[in-house]
Amino acid sequence: MFLNRRGYAPLTLCRTCGFRITCPKCAAYLVEHKRRARLQCHHCGHFEPMPQSCPSCQAKDSFASVGLGVERLEQDVSKAFPDARVLTLSSDLAGGMKQLREEIERVADHDIDIVIGTQLVAKGHNFPALTLVGVIDGDFSLGSGDPRAGERTFQVLHQVIGRAGRGEKPGRALVQTYAPDHPVLKALLKNDQPAFYNAEAQQRKSANLPPSGRLAAFIVSASDHAQAFSYAKAMLQAAPKTDGIKLLGPAEAPLAKLNNRYRYRLLLKAPRDFDVQAYIRDWLQRAPKPKGSVRCVVDIDPYNFM
């Protein structure tokens, strides 16, 4: 069973007042990890124990675990199949790579009946006796707003589904989705890679996105929110005026705060044959130099939009 979500639950909230436990360093919720008896940020690594009372309303033992992670999935699977030997594999495995290799050998030796895993087990492992794959929340990442979300989802699910039926026995896969008509899911259902790539290429072309166009992201960050926004606006004002170029932003990055740094993003869109590097060199020469805690990172044709 595949679920690309570590921990027990992605959100912990107070049932009395609705308070949600967030990371003090990032604009993200803390993820509950029952095995380690703590709440953890998957972006900066911050962790803390589960509070005994709500910091907002002081209600005792009022927190509820919301959502599904692999630890919770393991709990549910063990209840449904009490006699099965269940193994959960994720990057939180205590013994690191050595422990991971030992656990994979157990699967290969048929010492495990049900494997639950994150993206860690999506590729590179051959289990000849594996005949059934179940994907939980298969369309979860499709709503992220990332231009590459469809591409990434198709790659991961195609790899996961490919784990089934690699031996003498045929395999099948079940994918849980709320969007069965999405091109990614339709292509997976038909096992039609060319259909997905053609549809994705047409979408990229119509939106002038790579590889049909060029993108460059400028991530401005600072320890002070006002400084970050002020410098991002100054960057926009310093941009050379050139036909065919479209500048978007500044806007808060999807992860607006990371490790105590506030983040703003500007996005440059250009035709495919445009010399983006030369334009950026000119832009950076015109822009004011960052001062204090301000930083500006340039990412050409970005792969990660967080």
mmCIF file of C-alpha atoms in Angstrom:
data_model
loop_
_atom_site.group_PDB
_atom_site.id
_atom_site.type_symbol
_atom_site.label_atom_id
_atom_site.label_comp_id
_atom_site.label_asym_id
_atom_site.label_seq_id
_atom_site.Cartn_x
_atom_site.Cartn_y
_atom_site.Cartn_z
ATOM 1 C CA MET A 1 0.000 0.000 0.000
ATOM 2 C CA PHE A 2 1.412 3.350 -1.068
ATOM 3 C CA LEU A 3 0.814 6.653 0.712
ATOM 4 C CA ASN A 4 3.288 9.474 0.143
ATOM 5 C CA ARG A 5 2.764 11.012 3.576
ATOM 6 C CA ARG A 6 5.117 10.365 6.474
ATOM 7 C CA GLY A 7 4.120 10.170 10.121
ATOM 8 C CA TYR A 8 0.760 9.456 11.750
ATOM 9 C CA ALA A 9 -1.334 12.524 10.852
ATOM 10 C CA PRO A 10 -0.495 15.727 8.915
ATOM 11 C CA LEU A 11 -2.582 17.997 11.156
ATOM 12 C CA THR A 12 -3.282 18.222 14.884
ATOM 13 C CA LEU A 13 -6.057 20.535 16.064
ATOM 14 C CA CYS A 14 -7.936 21.360 19.239
ATOM 15 C CA ARG A 15 -11.475 19.973 19.254
ATOM 16 C CA THR A 16 -12.556 22.739 21.635
ATOM 17 C CA CYS A 17 -11.408 25.913 19.847
ATOM 18 C CA GLY A 18 -10.007 24.705 16.501
ATOM 19 C CA PHE A 19 -6.404 25.777 17.221
ATOM 20 C CA ARG A 20 -3.928 24.116 14.830
ATOM 21 C CA ILE A 21 -0.378 23.316 15.869
ATOM 22 C CA THR A 22 2.070 24.959 13.465
ATOM 23 C CA CYS A 23 5.846 25.082 13.221
ATOM 24 C CA PRO A 24 7.310 28.150 14.988
ATOM 25 C CA LYS A 25 9.905 28.474 12.199
ATOM 26 C CA CYS A 26 7.873 27.680 9.071
ATOM 27 C CA ALA A 27 4.460 28.379 7.584
ATOM 28 C CA ALA A 28 3.516 24.717 7.942
ATOM 29 C CA TYR A 29 1.635 22.416 10.284
ATOM 30 C CA LEU A 30 3.555 20.080 12.550
ATOM 31 C CA VAL A 31 3.119 16.402 11.649
ATOM 32 C CA GLU A 32 2.321 13.926 14.392
ATOM 33 C CA HIS A 33 4.773 11.017 14.696
ATOM 34 C CA LYS A 34 3.394 8.521 17.194
ATOM 35 C CA ARG A 35 6.401 6.201 17.097
ATOM 36 C CA ARG A 36 8.685 9.011 18.190
ATOM 37 C CA ALA A 37 6.001 10.532 20.445
ATOM 38 C CA ARG A 38 6.410 14.000 19.013
ATOM 39 C CA LEU A 39 5.240 16.610 16.513
ATOM 40 C CA GLN A 40 7.690 17.358 13.711
ATOM 41 C CA CYS A 41 8.150 19.844 10.879
ATOM 42 C CA HIS A 42 9.048 18.130 7.608
ATOM 43 C CA HIS A 43 10.637 21.320 6.247
ATOM 44 C CA CYS A 44 13.098 22.532 8.897
ATOM 45 C CA GLY A 45 13.271 19.514 11.210
ATOM 46 C CA HIS A 46 11.877 21.284 14.301
ATOM 47 C CA PHE A 47 10.148 18.908 16.728
ATOM 48 C CA GLU A 48 8.402 19.140 20.070
ATOM 49 C CA PRO A 49 6.294 16.910 22.349
ATOM 50 C CA MET A 50 2.526 16.833 22.056
ATOM 51 C CA PRO A 51 1.204 19.527 24.436
ATOM 52 C CA GLN A 52 -0.952 18.375 27.349
ATOM 53 C CA SER A 53 -3.283 21.347 26.956
ATOM 54 C CA CYS A 54 -4.229 23.695 24.127
ATOM 55 C CA PRO A 55 -2.006 26.811 24.027
ATOM 56 C CA SER A 56 -5.003 28.856 22.860
ATOM 57 C CA CYS A 57 -7.917 27.805 25.117
ATOM 58 C CA GLN A 58 -6.055 25.681 27.724
ATOM 59 C CA ALA A 59 -8.420 22.748 27.226
ATOM 60 C CA LYS A 60 -6.948 19.475 28.490
ATOM 61 C CA ASP A 61 -6.430 16.452 26.188
ATOM 62 C CA SER A 62 -8.432 18.152 23.442
ATOM 63 C CA PHE A 63 -6.189 17.500 20.445
ATOM 64 C CA ALA A 64 -7.371 15.382 17.527
ATOM 65 C CA SER A 65 -5.245 13.813 14.792
ATOM 66 C CA VAL A 66 -6.605 14.837 11.386
ATOM 67 C CA GLY A 67 -5.687 13.132 8.130
ATOM 68 C CA LEU A 68 -3.765 10.012 7.233
ATOM 69 C CA GLY A 69 -0.059 9.202 7.339
ATOM 70 C CA VAL A 70 1.690 5.855 6.886
ATOM 71 C CA GLU A 71 1.772 5.211 10.650
ATOM 72 C CA ARG A 72 -1.996 5.614 10.883
ATOM 73 C CA LEU A 73 -2.474 3.531 7.758
ATOM 74 C CA GLU A 74 -0.415 0.766 9.384
ATOM 75 C CA GLN A 75 -2.703 0.929 12.431
ATOM 76 C CA ASP A 76 -5.817 0.581 10.246
ATOM 77 C CA VAL A 77 -4.329 -2.224 8.149
ATOM 78 C CA SER A 78 -3.293 -4.177 11.247
ATOM 79 C CA LYS A 79 -6.859 -3.955 12.578
ATOM 80 C CA ALA A 80 -8.335 -5.105 9.252
ATOM 81 C CA PHE A 81 -5.809 -7.947 8.838
ATOM 82 C CA PRO A 82 -4.833 -9.002 12.401
ATOM 83 C CA ASP A 83 -2.957 -12.113 11.281
ATOM 84 C CA ALA A 84 -0.916 -10.403 8.563
ATOM 85 C CA ARG A 85 2.740 -9.487 8.958
ATOM 86 C CA VAL A 86 2.769 -5.746 8.239
ATOM 87 C CA LEU A 87 5.852 -3.631 7.506
ATOM 88 C CA THR A 88 5.998 0.154 7.077
ATOM 89 C CA LEU A 89 8.898 1.675 5.149
ATOM 90 C CA SER A 90 9.637 5.399 5.085
ATOM 91 C CA SER A 91 12.571 7.748 5.555
ATOM 92 C CA ASP A 92 11.717 7.847 9.284
ATOM 93 C CA LEU A 93 13.017 4.282 9.696
ATOM 94 C CA ALA A 94 15.188 4.390 12.820
ATOM 95 C CA GLY A 95 18.078 2.270 11.539
ATOM 96 C CA GLY A 96 18.718 4.228 8.352
ATOM 97 C CA MET A 97 19.826 2.572 5.105
ATOM 98 C CA LYS A 98 21.176 -0.532 6.868
ATOM 99 C CA GLN A 99 17.808 -1.178 8.485
ATOM 100 C CA LEU A 100 16.045 -0.452 5.188
ATOM 101 C CA ARG A 101 18.127 -3.083 3.354
ATOM 102 C CA GLU A 102 17.364 -5.643 6.053
ATOM 103 C CA GLU A 103 13.638 -4.940 5.864
ATOM 104 C CA ILE A 104 13.625 -5.190 2.060
ATOM 105 C CA GLU A 105 15.342 -8.575 2.339
ATOM 106 C CA ARG A 106 12.529 -9.684 4.651
ATOM 107 C CA VAL A 107 10.006 -8.724 1.971
ATOM 108 C CA ALA A 108 11.984 -10.578 -0.714
ATOM 109 C CA ASP A 109 12.148 -13.661 1.554
ATOM 110 C CA HIS A 110 8.329 -13.642 1.975
ATOM 111 C CA ASP A 111 8.556 -12.818 5.694
ATOM 112 C CA ILE A 112 6.137 -9.889 5.157
ATOM 113 C CA ASP A 113 2.528 -10.042 3.927
ATOM 114 C CA ILE A 114 1.662 -6.341 3.570
ATOM 115 C CA VAL A 115 4.125 -3.537 2.836
ATOM 116 C CA ILE A 116 3.128 0.070 3.521
ATOM 117 C CA GLY A 117 5.453 2.672 2.078
ATOM 118 C CA THR A 118 6.085 6.235 0.992
ATOM 119 C CA GLN A 119 7.952 7.285 -2.164
ATOM 120 C CA LEU A 120 10.950 5.470 -0.696
ATOM 121 C CA VAL A 121 9.606 2.147 -2.021
ATOM 122 C CA ALA A 122 8.235 3.473 -5.321
ATOM 123 C CA LYS A 123 11.204 2.425 -7.413
ATOM 124 C CA GLY A 124 14.372 0.371 -7.423
ATOM 125 C CA HIS A 125 12.973 -2.669 -5.582
ATOM 126 C CA ASN A 126 11.880 -5.951 -7.109
ATOM 127 C CA PHE A 127 9.405 -8.082 -5.157
ATOM 128 C CA PRO A 128 8.456 -11.050 -7.428
ATOM 129 C CA ALA A 129 5.670 -12.252 -5.103
ATOM 130 C CA LEU A 130 3.941 -8.868 -4.996
ATOM 131 C CA THR A 131 0.683 -9.075 -6.964
ATOM 132 C CA LEU A 132 -1.456 -6.229 -5.601
ATOM 133 C CA VAL A 133 -0.712 -2.513 -5.112
ATOM 134 C CA GLY A 134 -3.097 -0.113 -3.393
ATOM 135 C CA VAL A 135 -2.525 3.644 -3.744
ATOM 136 C CA ILE A 136 -4.104 5.880 -1.093
ATOM 137 C CA ASP A 137 -4.972 9.487 -2.059
ATOM 138 C CA GLY A 138 -3.466 8.996 -5.506
ATOM 139 C CA ASP A 139 -4.487 12.462 -6.702
ATOM 140 C CA PHE A 140 -3.297 14.317 -3.586
ATOM 141 C CA SER A 141 -0.467 16.245 -5.275
ATOM 142 C CA LEU A 142 -2.482 17.203 -8.379
ATOM 143 C CA GLY A 143 -4.040 20.180 -6.595
ATOM 144 C CA SER A 144 -0.768 21.724 -5.455
ATOM 145 C CA GLY A 145 -0.626 24.464 -8.118
ATOM 146 C CA ASP A 146 2.821 23.290 -9.204
ATOM 147 C CA PRO A 147 3.094 23.297 -13.039
ATOM 148 C CA ARG A 148 4.936 19.989 -12.789
ATOM 149 C CA ALA A 149 2.366 18.335 -10.482
ATOM 150 C CA GLY A 150 0.901 16.153 -13.223
ATOM 151 C CA GLU A 151 4.324 15.045 -14.412
ATOM 152 C CA ARG A 152 5.486 14.147 -10.903
ATOM 153 C CA THR A 153 2.252 12.345 -10.011
ATOM 154 C CA PHE A 154 2.314 10.271 -13.187
ATOM 155 C CA GLN A 155 5.961 9.288 -12.674
ATOM 156 C CA VAL A 156 5.497 8.223 -9.055
ATOM 157 C CA LEU A 157 2.225 6.337 -9.559
ATOM 158 C CA HIS A 158 3.537 4.618 -12.680
ATOM 159 C CA GLN A 159 6.558 3.438 -10.692
ATOM 160 C CA VAL A 160 4.419 2.288 -7.757
ATOM 161 C CA ILE A 161 1.948 0.415 -9.927
ATOM 162 C CA GLY A 162 4.886 -1.216 -11.706
ATOM 163 C CA ARG A 163 5.836 -3.000 -8.466
ATOM 164 C CA ALA A 164 2.925 -5.450 -8.953
ATOM 165 C CA GLY A 165 3.153 -8.521 -11.161
ATOM 166 C CA ARG A 166 6.906 -8.504 -11.741
ATOM 167 C CA GLY A 167 7.144 -12.265 -11.106
ATOM 168 C CA GLU A 168 5.312 -15.237 -12.612
ATOM 169 C CA LYS A 169 1.923 -14.205 -11.230
ATOM 170 C CA PRO A 170 -0.009 -11.323 -12.836
ATOM 171 C CA GLY A 171 -0.497 -8.119 -10.862
ATOM 172 C CA ARG A 172 -3.096 -5.411 -10.502
ATOM 173 C CA ALA A 173 -3.352 -2.006 -8.851
ATOM 174 C CA LEU A 174 -6.118 -0.061 -7.139
ATOM 175 C CA VAL A 175 -5.826 3.745 -7.043
ATOM 176 C CA GLN A 176 -8.000 5.838 -4.744
ATOM 177 C CA THR A 177 -8.935 9.130 -6.424
ATOM 178 C CA TYR A 178 -11.499 11.918 -6.322
ATOM 179 C CA ALA A 179 -10.604 12.922 -9.900
ATOM 180 C CA PRO A 180 -10.985 9.827 -12.102
ATOM 181 C CA ASP A 181 -11.359 11.980 -15.232
ATOM 182 C CA HIS A 182 -8.003 13.732 -14.753
ATOM 183 C CA PRO A 183 -5.616 13.069 -17.701
ATOM 184 C CA VAL A 184 -3.014 11.617 -15.320
ATOM 185 C CA LEU A 185 -5.434 9.016 -13.956
ATOM 186 C CA LYS A 186 -6.875 8.220 -17.389
ATOM 187 C CA ALA A 187 -3.389 7.595 -18.789
ATOM 188 C CA LEU A 188 -2.514 5.371 -15.829
ATOM 189 C CA LEU A 189 -5.728 3.391 -16.256
ATOM 190 C CA LYS A 190 -4.866 2.697 -19.890
ATOM 191 C CA ASN A 191 -1.136 2.334 -19.165
ATOM 192 C CA ASP A 192 -0.660 4.841 -21.964
ATOM 193 C CA GLN A 193 2.485 6.907 -21.397
ATOM 194 C CA PRO A 194 2.404 8.591 -24.856
ATOM 195 C CA ALA A 195 -1.157 9.818 -24.203
ATOM 196 C CA PHE A 196 -0.096 11.457 -20.951
ATOM 197 C CA TYR A 197 3.027 13.035 -22.406
ATOM 198 C CA ASN A 198 1.116 14.387 -25.419
ATOM 199 C CA ALA A 199 -1.592 15.921 -23.208
ATOM 200 C CA GLU A 200 1.012 17.379 -20.851
ATOM 201 C CA ALA A 201 3.022 18.810 -23.745
ATOM 202 C CA GLN A 202 -0.057 20.546 -25.160
ATOM 203 C CA GLN A 203 -0.852 22.106 -21.783
ATOM 204 C CA ARG A 204 2.735 23.330 -21.400
ATOM 205 C CA LYS A 205 2.699 24.766 -24.930
ATOM 206 C CA SER A 206 -0.586 26.634 -24.445
ATOM 207 C CA ALA A 207 0.708 28.155 -21.183
ATOM 208 C CA ASN A 208 4.182 28.897 -22.605
ATOM 209 C CA LEU A 209 5.803 26.738 -19.924
ATOM 210 C CA PRO A 210 9.013 24.683 -20.273
ATOM 211 C CA PRO A 211 9.971 23.118 -22.568
ATOM 212 C CA SER A 212 7.867 25.352 -24.854
ATOM 213 C CA GLY A 213 8.886 28.486 -22.958
ATOM 214 C CA ARG A 214 11.389 29.642 -20.351
ATOM 215 C CA LEU A 215 10.871 30.327 -16.667
ATOM 216 C CA ALA A 216 13.080 31.838 -14.005
ATOM 217 C CA ALA A 217 12.155 32.159 -10.347
ATOM 218 C CA PHE A 218 13.594 34.724 -7.949
ATOM 219 C CA ILE A 219 13.173 33.750 -4.306
ATOM 220 C CA VAL A 220 13.747 36.712 -2.010
ATOM 221 C CA SER A 221 14.037 35.896 1.679
ATOM 222 C CA ALA A 222 14.887 37.719 4.903
ATOM 223 C CA SER A 223 14.535 37.255 8.639
ATOM 224 C CA ASP A 224 12.208 40.288 8.649
ATOM 225 C CA HIS A 225 8.929 40.125 6.723
ATOM 226 C CA ALA A 226 8.936 43.818 5.712
ATOM 227 C CA GLN A 227 12.541 43.640 4.478
ATOM 228 C CA ALA A 228 11.774 40.636 2.280
ATOM 229 C CA PHE A 229 8.742 42.293 0.693
ATOM 230 C CA SER A 230 10.498 45.648 0.249
ATOM 231 C CA TYR A 231 13.472 44.090 -1.543
ATOM 232 C CA ALA A 232 11.201 41.968 -3.752
ATOM 233 C CA LYS A 233 9.384 45.148 -4.867
ATOM 234 C CA ALA A 234 12.724 46.869 -5.501
ATOM 235 C CA MET A 235 13.778 43.896 -7.652
ATOM 236 C CA LEU A 236 10.622 44.215 -9.749
ATOM 237 C CA GLN A 237 11.154 47.955 -10.266
ATOM 238 C CA ALA A 238 14.750 47.330 -11.414
ATOM 239 C CA ALA A 239 13.766 44.815 -14.090
ATOM 240 C CA PRO A 240 14.739 45.875 -17.652
ATOM 241 C CA LYS A 241 11.771 46.659 -19.904
ATOM 242 C CA THR A 242 11.858 44.141 -22.743
ATOM 243 C CA ASP A 243 9.162 43.062 -25.214
ATOM 244 C CA GLY A 244 7.979 39.478 -24.892
ATOM 245 C CA ILE A 245 8.914 39.201 -21.204
ATOM 246 C CA LYS A 246 6.256 38.716 -18.546
ATOM 247 C CA LEU A 247 7.020 39.315 -14.865
ATOM 248 C CA LEU A 248 4.744 37.946 -12.135
ATOM 249 C CA GLY A 249 4.850 38.955 -8.481
ATOM 250 C CA PRO A 250 6.179 39.619 -6.041
ATOM 251 C CA ALA A 251 3.929 37.211 -4.167
ATOM 252 C CA GLU A 252 4.471 35.097 -1.105
ATOM 253 C CA ALA A 253 6.098 31.780 -1.971
ATOM 254 C CA PRO A 254 3.852 28.724 -1.411
ATOM 255 C CA LEU A 255 5.984 28.079 1.671
ATOM 256 C CA ALA A 256 5.914 31.697 2.849
ATOM 257 C CA LYS A 257 8.160 31.139 5.872
ATOM 258 C CA LEU A 258 10.957 28.592 6.055
ATOM 259 C CA ASN A 259 13.325 28.184 8.979
ATOM 260 C CA ASN A 260 12.565 31.677 10.306
ATOM 261 C CA ARG A 261 12.997 33.337 6.902
ATOM 262 C CA TYR A 262 10.107 35.072 5.113
ATOM 263 C CA ARG A 263 9.983 34.302 1.402
ATOM 264 C CA TYR A 264 8.657 36.156 -1.670
ATOM 265 C CA ARG A 265 8.816 35.014 -5.268
ATOM 266 C CA LEU A 266 9.020 36.751 -8.622
ATOM 267 C CA LEU A 267 8.549 34.714 -11.778
ATOM 268 C CA LEU A 268 9.897 35.545 -15.224
ATOM 269 C CA LYS A 269 8.223 34.024 -18.295
ATOM 270 C CA ALA A 270 9.920 34.275 -21.687
ATOM 271 C CA PRO A 271 9.790 32.698 -25.154
ATOM 272 C CA ARG A 272 11.853 29.580 -25.675
ATOM 273 C CA ASP A 273 14.485 31.307 -27.851
ATOM 274 C CA PHE A 274 14.975 34.224 -25.430
ATOM 275 C CA ASP A 275 18.406 34.618 -23.786
ATOM 276 C CA VAL A 276 17.213 34.374 -20.191
ATOM 277 C CA GLN A 277 20.699 34.258 -18.672
ATOM 278 C CA ALA A 278 21.776 37.525 -20.336
ATOM 279 C CA TYR A 279 18.568 39.241 -19.261
ATOM 280 C CA ILE A 280 19.040 38.083 -15.649
ATOM 281 C CA ARG A 281 22.656 39.289 -15.592
ATOM 282 C CA ASP A 282 21.481 42.731 -16.715
ATOM 283 C CA TRP A 283 18.661 42.685 -14.164
ATOM 284 C CA LEU A 284 20.933 41.778 -11.248
ATOM 285 C CA GLN A 285 23.355 44.565 -12.180
ATOM 286 C CA ARG A 286 20.513 47.102 -12.091
ATOM 287 C CA ALA A 287 18.975 45.793 -8.853
ATOM 288 C CA PRO A 288 20.037 47.129 -5.428
ATOM 289 C CA LYS A 289 22.474 44.939 -3.549
ATOM 290 C CA PRO A 290 20.878 42.854 -0.765
ATOM 291 C CA LYS A 291 21.590 44.199 2.705
ATOM 292 C CA GLY A 292 21.427 42.669 6.156
ATOM 293 C CA SER A 293 19.616 39.323 6.194
ATOM 294 C CA VAL A 294 18.167 39.728 2.680
ATOM 295 C CA ARG A 295 19.027 37.048 0.123
ATOM 296 C CA CYS A 296 17.971 36.526 -3.465
ATOM 297 C CA VAL A 297 18.236 33.115 -5.135
ATOM 298 C CA VAL A 298 17.707 32.650 -8.885
ATOM 299 C CA ASP A 299 16.386 29.343 -10.208
ATOM 300 C CA ILE A 300 16.198 29.013 -14.017
ATOM 301 C CA ASP A 301 13.465 26.652 -15.299
ATOM 302 C CA PRO A 302 12.705 25.670 -11.687
ATOM 303 C CA TYR A 303 11.832 22.100 -10.836
ATOM 304 C CA ASN A 304 10.625 22.893 -7.327
ATOM 305 C CA PHE A 305 7.982 25.604 -6.916
ATOM 306 C CA MET A 306 7.842 25.666 -3.109
#
